[in-house]
XYZ file of C-alpha atoms in Angstrom:
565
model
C 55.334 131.929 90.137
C 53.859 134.428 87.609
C 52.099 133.265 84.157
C 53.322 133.249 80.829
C 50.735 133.325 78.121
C 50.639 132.172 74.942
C 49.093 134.225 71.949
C 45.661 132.455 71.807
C 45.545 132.708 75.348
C 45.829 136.629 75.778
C 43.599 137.390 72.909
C 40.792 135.035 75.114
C 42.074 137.420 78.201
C 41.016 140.130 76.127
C 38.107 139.216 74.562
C 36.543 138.210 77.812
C 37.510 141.745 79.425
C 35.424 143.307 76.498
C 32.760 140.693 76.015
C 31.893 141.663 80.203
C 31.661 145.568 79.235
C 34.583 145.618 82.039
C 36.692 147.760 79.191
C 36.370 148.390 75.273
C 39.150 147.163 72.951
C 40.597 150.895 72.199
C 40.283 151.980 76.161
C 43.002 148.851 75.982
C 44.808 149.870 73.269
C 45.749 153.432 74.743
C 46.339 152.151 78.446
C 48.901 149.465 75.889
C 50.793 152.549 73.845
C 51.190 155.030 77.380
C 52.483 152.040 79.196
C 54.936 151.512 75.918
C 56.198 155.165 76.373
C 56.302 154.798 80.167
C 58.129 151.942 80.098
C 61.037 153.902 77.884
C 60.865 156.668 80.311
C 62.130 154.471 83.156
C 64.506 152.517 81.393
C 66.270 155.500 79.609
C 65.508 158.761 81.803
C 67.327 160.719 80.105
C 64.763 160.380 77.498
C 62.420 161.819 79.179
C 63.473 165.034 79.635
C 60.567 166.882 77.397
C 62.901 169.438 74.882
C 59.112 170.798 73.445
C 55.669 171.293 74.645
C 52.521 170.125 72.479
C 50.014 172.756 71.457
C 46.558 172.805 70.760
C 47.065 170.716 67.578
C 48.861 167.952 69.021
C 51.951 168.811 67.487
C 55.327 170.314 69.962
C 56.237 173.606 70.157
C 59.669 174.273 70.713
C 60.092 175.808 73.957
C 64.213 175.851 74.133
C 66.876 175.958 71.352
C 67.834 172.661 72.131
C 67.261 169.629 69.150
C 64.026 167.974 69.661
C 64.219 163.888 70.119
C 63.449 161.984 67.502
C 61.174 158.162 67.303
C 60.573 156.152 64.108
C 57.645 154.274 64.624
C 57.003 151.057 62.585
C 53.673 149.779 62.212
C 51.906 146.926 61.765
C 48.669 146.021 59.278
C 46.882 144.617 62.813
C 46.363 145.875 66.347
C 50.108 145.887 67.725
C 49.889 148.639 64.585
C 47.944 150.478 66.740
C 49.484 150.776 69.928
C 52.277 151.914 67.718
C 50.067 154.940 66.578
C 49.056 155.893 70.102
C 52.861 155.504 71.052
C 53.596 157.968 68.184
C 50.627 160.226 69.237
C 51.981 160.671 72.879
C 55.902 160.815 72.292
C 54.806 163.335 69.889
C 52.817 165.474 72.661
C 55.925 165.422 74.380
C 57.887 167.220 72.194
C 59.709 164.644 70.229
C 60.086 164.789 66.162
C 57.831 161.515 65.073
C 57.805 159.721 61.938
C 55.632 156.472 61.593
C 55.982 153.527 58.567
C 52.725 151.099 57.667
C 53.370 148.137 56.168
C 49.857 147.391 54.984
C 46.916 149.290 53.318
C 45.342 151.217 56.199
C 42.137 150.690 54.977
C 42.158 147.038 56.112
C 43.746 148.413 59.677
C 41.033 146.471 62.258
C 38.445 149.055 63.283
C 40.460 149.781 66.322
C 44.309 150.285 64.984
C 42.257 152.149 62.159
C 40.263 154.708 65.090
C 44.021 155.496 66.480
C 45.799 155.334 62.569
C 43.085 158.738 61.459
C 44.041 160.207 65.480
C 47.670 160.278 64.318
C 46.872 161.242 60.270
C 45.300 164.613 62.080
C 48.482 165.577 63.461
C 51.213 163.712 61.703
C 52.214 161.650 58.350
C 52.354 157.963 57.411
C 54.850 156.852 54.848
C 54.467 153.475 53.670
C 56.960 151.100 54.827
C 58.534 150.505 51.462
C 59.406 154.426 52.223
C 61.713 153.301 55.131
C 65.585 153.720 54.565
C 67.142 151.435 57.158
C 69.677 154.319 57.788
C 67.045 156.491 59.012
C 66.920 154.060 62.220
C 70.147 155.123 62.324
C 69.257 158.583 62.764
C 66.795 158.467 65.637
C 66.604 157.784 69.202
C 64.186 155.265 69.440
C 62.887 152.777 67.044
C 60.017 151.198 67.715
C 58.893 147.989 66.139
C 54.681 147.885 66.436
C 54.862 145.585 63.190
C 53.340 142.541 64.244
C 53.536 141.250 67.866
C 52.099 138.394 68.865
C 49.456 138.416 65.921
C 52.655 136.872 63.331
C 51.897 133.430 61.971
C 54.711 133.024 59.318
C 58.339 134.154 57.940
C 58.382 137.247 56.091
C 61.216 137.196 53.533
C 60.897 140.990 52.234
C 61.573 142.060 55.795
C 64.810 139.899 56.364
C 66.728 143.633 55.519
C 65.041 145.402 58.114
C 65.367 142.462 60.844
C 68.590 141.883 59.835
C 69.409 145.997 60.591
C 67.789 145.734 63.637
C 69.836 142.844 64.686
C 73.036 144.644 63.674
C 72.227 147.693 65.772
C 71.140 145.658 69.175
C 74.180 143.189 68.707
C 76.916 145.195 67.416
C 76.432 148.646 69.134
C 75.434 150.065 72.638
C 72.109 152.632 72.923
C 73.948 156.434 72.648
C 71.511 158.894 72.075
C 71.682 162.342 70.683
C 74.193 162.240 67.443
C 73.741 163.084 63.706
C 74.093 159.060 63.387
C 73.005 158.010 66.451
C 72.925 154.542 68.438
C 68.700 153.922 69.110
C 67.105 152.253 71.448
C 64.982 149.068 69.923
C 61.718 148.819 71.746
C 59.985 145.778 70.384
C 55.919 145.825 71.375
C 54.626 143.078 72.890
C 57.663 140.866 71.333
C 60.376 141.270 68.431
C 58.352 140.707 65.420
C 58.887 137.698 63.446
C 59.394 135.606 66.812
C 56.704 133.420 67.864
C 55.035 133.927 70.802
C 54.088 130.452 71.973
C 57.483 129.376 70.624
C 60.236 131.526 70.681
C 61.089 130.361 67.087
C 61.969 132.047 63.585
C 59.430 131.662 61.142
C 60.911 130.106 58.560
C 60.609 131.311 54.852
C 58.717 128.550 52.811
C 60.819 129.461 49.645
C 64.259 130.655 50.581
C 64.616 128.566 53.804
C 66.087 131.346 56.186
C 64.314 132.337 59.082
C 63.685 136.014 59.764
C 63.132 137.652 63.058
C 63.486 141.278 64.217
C 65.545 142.125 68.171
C 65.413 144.302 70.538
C 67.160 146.224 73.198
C 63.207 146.373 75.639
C 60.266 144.753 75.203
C 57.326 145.637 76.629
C 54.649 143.003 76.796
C 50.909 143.688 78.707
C 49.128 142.157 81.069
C 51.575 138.899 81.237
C 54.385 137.586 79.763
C 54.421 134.890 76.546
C 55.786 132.153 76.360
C 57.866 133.104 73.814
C 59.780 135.932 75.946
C 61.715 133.138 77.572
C 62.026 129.952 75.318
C 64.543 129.696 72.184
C 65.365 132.886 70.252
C 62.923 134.570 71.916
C 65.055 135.061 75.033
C 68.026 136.028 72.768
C 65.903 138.556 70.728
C 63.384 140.374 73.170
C 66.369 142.157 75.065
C 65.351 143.330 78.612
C 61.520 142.587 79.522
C 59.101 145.064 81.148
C 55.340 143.591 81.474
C 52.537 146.384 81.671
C 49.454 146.095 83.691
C 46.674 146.973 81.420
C 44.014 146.376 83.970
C 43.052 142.903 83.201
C 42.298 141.647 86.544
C 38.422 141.735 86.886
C 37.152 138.634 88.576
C 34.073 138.794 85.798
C 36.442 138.434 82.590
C 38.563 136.145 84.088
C 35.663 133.694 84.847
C 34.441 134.102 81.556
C 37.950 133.524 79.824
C 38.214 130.400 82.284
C 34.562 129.136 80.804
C 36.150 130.089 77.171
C 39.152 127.630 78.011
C 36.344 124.685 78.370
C 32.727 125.344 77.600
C 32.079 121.284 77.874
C 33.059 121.493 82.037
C 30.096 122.764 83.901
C 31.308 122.352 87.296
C 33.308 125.920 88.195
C 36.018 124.191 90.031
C 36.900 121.936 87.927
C 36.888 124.809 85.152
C 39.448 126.466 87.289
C 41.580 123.038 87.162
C 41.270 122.697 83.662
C 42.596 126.340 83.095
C 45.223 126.453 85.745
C 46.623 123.491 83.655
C 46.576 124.524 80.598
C 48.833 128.089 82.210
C 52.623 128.370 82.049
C 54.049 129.416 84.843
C 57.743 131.087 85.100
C 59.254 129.796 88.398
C 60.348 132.679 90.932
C 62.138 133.254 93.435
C 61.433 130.907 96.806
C 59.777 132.098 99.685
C 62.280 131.229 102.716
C 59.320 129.462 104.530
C 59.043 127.083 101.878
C 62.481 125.660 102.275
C 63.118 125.962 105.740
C 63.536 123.105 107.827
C 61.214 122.551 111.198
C 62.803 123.304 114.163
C 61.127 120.088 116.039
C 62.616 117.303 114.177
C 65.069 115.500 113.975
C 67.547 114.099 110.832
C 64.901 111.116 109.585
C 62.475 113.843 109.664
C 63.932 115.078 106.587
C 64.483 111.963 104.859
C 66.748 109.403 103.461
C 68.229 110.108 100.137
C 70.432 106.758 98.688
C 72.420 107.998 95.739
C 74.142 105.095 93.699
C 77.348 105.327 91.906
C 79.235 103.466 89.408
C 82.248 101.501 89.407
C 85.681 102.616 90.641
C 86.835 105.983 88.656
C 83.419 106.588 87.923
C 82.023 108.105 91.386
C 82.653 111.662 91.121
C 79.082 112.337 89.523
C 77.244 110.429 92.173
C 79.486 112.038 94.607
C 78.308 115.442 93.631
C 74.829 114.352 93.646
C 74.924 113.228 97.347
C 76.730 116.394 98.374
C 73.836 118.485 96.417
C 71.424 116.457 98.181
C 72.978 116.855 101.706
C 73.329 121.134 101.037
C 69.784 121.245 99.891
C 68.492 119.656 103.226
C 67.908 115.984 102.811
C 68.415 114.561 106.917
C 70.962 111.285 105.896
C 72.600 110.748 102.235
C 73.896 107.011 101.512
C 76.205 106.584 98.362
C 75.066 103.247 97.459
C 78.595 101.450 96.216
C 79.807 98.511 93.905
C 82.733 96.676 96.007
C 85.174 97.714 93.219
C 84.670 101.636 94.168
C 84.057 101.206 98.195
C 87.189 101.938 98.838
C 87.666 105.062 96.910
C 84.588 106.678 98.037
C 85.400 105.957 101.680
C 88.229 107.926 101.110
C 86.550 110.840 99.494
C 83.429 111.366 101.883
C 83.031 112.769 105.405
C 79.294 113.862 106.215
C 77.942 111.604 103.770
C 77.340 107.843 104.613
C 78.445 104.601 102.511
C 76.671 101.047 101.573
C 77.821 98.308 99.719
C 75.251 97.838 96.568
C 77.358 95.025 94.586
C 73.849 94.125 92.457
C 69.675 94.479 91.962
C 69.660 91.467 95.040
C 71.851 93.627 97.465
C 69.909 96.832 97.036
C 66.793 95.206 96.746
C 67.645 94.604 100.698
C 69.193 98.001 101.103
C 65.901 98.755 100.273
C 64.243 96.745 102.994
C 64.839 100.181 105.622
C 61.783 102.333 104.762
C 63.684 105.302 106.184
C 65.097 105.603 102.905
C 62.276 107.954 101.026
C 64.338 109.219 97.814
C 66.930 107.446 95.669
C 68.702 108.797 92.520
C 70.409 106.506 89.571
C 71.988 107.687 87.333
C 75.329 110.186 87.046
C 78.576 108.039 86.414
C 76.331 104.969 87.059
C 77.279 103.074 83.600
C 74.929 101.713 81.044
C 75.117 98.152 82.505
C 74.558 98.885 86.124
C 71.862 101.363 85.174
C 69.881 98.075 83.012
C 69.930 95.993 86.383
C 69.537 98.420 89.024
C 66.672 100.779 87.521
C 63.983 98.221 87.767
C 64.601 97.005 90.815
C 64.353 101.158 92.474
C 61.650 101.902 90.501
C 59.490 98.414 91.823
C 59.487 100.363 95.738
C 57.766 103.164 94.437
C 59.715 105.435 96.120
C 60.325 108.964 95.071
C 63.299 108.569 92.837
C 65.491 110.665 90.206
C 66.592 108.912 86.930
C 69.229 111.414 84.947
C 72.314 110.637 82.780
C 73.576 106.464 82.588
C 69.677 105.606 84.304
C 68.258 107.116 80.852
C 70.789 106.752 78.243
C 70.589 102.608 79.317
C 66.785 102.468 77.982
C 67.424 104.616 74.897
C 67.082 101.566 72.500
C 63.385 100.502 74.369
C 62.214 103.808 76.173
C 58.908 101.598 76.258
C 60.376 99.467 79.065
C 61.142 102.297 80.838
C 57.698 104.071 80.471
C 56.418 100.735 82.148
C 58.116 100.920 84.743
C 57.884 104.827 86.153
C 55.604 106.020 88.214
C 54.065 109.209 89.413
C 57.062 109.711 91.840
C 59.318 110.153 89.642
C 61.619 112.672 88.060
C 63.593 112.350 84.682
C 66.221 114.945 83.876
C 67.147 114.860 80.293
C 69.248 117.281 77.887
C 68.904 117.630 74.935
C 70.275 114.179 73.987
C 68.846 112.250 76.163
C 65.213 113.573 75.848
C 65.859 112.756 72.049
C 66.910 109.131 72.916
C 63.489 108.578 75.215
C 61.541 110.297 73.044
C 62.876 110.218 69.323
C 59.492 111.405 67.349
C 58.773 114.195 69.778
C 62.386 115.260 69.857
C 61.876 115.228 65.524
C 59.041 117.205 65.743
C 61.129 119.790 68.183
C 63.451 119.929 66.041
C 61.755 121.122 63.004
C 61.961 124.790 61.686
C 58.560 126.279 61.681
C 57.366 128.103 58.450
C 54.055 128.806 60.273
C 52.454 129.041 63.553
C 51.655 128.290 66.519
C 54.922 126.397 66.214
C 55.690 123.267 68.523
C 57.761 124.404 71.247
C 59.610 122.987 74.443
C 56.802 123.615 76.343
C 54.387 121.463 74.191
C 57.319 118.252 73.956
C 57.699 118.226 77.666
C 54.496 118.194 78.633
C 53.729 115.230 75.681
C 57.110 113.771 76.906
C 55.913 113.611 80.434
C 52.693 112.178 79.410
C 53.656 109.518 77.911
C 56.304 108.958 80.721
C 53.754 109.656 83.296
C 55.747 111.279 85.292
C 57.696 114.307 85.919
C 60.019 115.570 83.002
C 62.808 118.100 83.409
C 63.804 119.133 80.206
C 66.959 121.208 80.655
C 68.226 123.621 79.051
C 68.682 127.518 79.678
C 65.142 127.686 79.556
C 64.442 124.476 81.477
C 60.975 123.538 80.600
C 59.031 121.233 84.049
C 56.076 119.162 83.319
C 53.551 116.455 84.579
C 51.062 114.037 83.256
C 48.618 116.280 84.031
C 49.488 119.312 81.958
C 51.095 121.580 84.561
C 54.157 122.836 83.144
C 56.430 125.953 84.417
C 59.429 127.223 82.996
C 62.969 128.089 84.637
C 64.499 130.509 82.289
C 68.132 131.180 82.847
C 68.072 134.403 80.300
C 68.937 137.784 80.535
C 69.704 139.265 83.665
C 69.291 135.460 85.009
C 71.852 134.109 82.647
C 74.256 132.037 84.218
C 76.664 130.689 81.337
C 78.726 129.105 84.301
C 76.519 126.596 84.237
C 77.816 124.806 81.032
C 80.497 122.626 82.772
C 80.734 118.881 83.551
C 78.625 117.938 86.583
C 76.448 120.783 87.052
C 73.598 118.376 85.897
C 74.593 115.681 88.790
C 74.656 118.858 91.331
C 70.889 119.158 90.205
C 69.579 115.969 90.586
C 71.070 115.652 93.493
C 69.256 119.161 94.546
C 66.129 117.402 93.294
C 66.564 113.704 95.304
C 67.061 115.910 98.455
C 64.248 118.101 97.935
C 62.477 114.437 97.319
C 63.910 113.287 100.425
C 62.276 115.703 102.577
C 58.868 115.147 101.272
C 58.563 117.907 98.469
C 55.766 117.137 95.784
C 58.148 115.763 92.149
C 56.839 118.783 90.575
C 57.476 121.192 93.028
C 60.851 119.479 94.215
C 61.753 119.888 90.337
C 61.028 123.823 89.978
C 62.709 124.288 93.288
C 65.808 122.596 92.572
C 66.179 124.430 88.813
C 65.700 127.227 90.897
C 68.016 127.409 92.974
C 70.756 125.550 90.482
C 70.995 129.213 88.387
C 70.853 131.402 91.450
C 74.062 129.406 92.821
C 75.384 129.539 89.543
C 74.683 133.169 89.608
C 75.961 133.820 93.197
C 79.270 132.487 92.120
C 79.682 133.398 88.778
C 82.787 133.340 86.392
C 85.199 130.286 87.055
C 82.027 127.843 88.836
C 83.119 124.674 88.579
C 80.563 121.378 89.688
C 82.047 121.492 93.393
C 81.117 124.916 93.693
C 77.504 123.871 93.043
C 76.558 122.516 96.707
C 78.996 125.049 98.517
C 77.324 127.787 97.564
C 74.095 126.885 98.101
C 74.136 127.858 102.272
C 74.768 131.348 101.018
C 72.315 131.254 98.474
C 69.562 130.123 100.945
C 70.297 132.692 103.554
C 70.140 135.355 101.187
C 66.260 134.416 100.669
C 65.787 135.889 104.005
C 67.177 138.763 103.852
């Protein structure tokens, strides 16, 4: 799994490398404008192509008849401003036409953005950004938006017109270069400005109430990714992500940023604790030896999932649950059964096995067999059932999955519940649900930022799981994972991992049924969690168009053979 950052916590990244004389802030801010131009290079080759040669001066001299490309470079008042200069500075050594914008008085540029705003003054001109006719981004190749990055802390209403163009030409038009009124590429540096960072949000505007953000068609972020590339409009604005290695990786800066993240810890392992925690991390794909089952064992040695079901007619969720549970490995998979709906699931089930759970006293002795490591309640379960049958699953301690009716059935005293979990558990809410269990932290979710650091998914799971102490899976298409302790990760189902399939009645059963298997055969909550969102989008994705629920669990063989390959 690879880290996502959030705004504070890449500045500290930086500060540390500089602070340990392992690199100065401008050597950073050049390696951060080549890998910019780089990065368009290899996503539009064609580009690349040089039609000029630079001369002594810095500016191209035309070596062929042919037109010269052209870049509009917008620029910021801060240091994304000045990777934007040095991006100017070297398309501009290539041969391409450059103009730049500032919005800002470059005498307050930071000493930095200021060194590489008089490199590009020697060579080329700086129009203020008031100057900046939206049509002339119609009349370029590439447009690059240096404006604010990561460094934007509130909504900007006098550059809704631009944002709003720059929306326009990334959702209503396809990149064709080389007309009079051409179709640019949007390269947003670091991330789209006007988009949080730790967030993914708009900033709101305080008076006009409309939020304001800018898109693009590549982003190209350093060092990691942010938080913000992946969660809310973030993953809807930033259009394909490219992160740049700007040499951050020296053992003596990291230490020091790890110190930064608590000065009051002295011990340096528990420092390292303490900063792994307070990390993001973007679940990846799954290394085939982490899945695969022993070849010495037999079917108890990987568990004893009981999945219970509601009444008759209402079986098909927990049905789907116990066949995601069998496909993802679990050794045995009981559909636990109320007398009325025995009958129809006997009819409906082959591989899967069937016991009679009439009430809290019956399972209660289902219970009694300690072979059975992993239960699930919840899908098609019914409010009622859900009140009696909760408390008495959650009393063995076992590993257990609570999603849908097992939730909903404690929204009017989530307190009861709270008492109740323990740190084996797993709770699956949407949307809804998570705003049922946790109504204030839902509210403050929910509210539109007008300044940052705004409150973001990341921040209510990990409160939400807190509180819960225990696992939370917030879902979502960018399904947020957390524990008590602060770990959180982040299964983003965006861009070229969209599956929109997804979004069909029982996909969330299939999951939780991926998760009580994963449970079953003795995989951590957390990491039973990020392995079942997983692998729920990449058989999503392995299908595609016309997935229904079923097609969840058959899937998945193919899906899990293809990690080997």
């Amino acid at each position: 799994m690879s880290e996502l950052l959030t705004a504070a916590q890449m500045r500290a990244i930086e500060q540390a490398a500089i602070e340990s004389g392992e690199v100065t802030g401008l050597e950073l801010m050049e390696r951060a404008g080549r890998g910019v131009v780089e990065a368009i290079f290899e996503e539009w080759p064609e580009l690349g192509e040089e039609r000029g040669r630079a001369g002594d001066s810095g500016k191209p001299e035309s070596s062929n008849t042919e037109k010269a490309r052209r870049a509009v470079v917008l620029c910021g008042p801060g240091n994304n401003g000045g990777d934007g200069f040095v991006v100017a500075r070297l398309l501009q050594g290539r041969g391409w036409d450059v103009e730049v914008f500032l919005y800002g008085d470059a005498k307050k540029l930071p000493p930095d953005a200021r060194w590489n705003y008089e490199r590009w003054v020697e060579i080329g001109a700086v129009e203020a950004l008031e100057e900046y006719a939206h049509s002339d981004g119609w009349q370029c190749d590439v447009l690059v938006d240096a404006l604010f990055g990561t460094g934007l802390k509130r909504g900007l209403q006098e550059l809704s017109n631009l944002f709003w163009n720059m929306e326009d030409m990334v959702d209503c038009f396809d990149v064709e270069f080389g007309h009079e009124r051409g179709r640019p590429a949007i390269v947003a540096v670091d991330i789209p400005s006007g988009v949080c960072a730790d967030s993914g949000c708009e900033f709101e505007h305080e008076e006009v109430w409309h939020r304001f953000s800018a898109a693009a068609h590549l982003t190209i972020s350093f060092h990691r990714a942010k938080v913000g590339h992946i969660l809310g409009e973030g993953a809807k604005r930033r259009g394909k992500l490219r992160v740049v290695d700007i040499g951050l990786e020296d053992t003596q800066s990291r230490h020091l940023w790890v110190k930064n993240c608590a000065p009051e810890v002295g011990d340096d392992v528990a420092l390292w604790r303490v900063a792994r925690r307070s990390l993001v991390k973007e679940v990846g794909a799954i290394h085939p030896s982490f899945i695969c089952k022993r070849s010495d064992s037999h079917k108890f040695s990987h568990g004893h999932a009981l999945i219970l079901t509601g009444g008759s007619g209402k079986t098909g969720a927990a049905r789907l649950a116990a066949r995601g549970a069998l496909r993802v490995g679990a050794g045995l998979v009981t559909l636990g059964v109320p007398p009325s709906a025995q009958q129809e699931v006997a009819c409906q089930i082959t591989a899967l096995m069937l016991k009679r759970v009439a009430d809290g006293e019956r399972l209660s002795a289902v219970l009694d067999d300690a072979r059975i490591n992993a239960l699930c309640l919840g899908p098609g379960m019914g409010l009622v059932r859900a009140r009696e049958l909760v408390p008495v699953a959650l009393a063995t301690k076992r590993a257990t999955v609570l999603d849908a009716d097992a939730l909903t059935a404690f929204a009017k005293g989530p307190e009861t519940l709270f008492e109740m979990l323990h740190e084996k558990c797993v709770l699956t809410p949407h949307g809804g649900e998570f705003a049922k269990l946790f109504p204030d932290i839902a509210a403050k979710l929910a509210e539109v930022p007008t300044k940052g650091p705004a409150y973001s998914k990341v921040d209510a799971t990990r409160e939400a799981a807190a509180r819960a102490g225990c696992v939370v899976l917030y879902k979502g298409a960018d399904t947020v994972i957390a524990d008590p302790s602060g770990r959180c990760s982040v299964n983003a189902a965006v861009y070229e991992r969209a599956a929109p399939w997804l979004a069909t009645a029982g996909s969330g059963d299939v999951l939780a049924g991926f998760i009580a298997g994963l449970l079953a055969r003795g995989f951590a909550p957390m990491a039973a969690a990020e392995t079942a969102a997983w692998l729920h989008v990449e058989c999503a994705r392995a299908f595609g168009p016309g997935l229904i629920a079923e097609d969840l669990p058959e899937i998945l063989p193919k899906v899990l053979a293809g990690l080997a390959e």
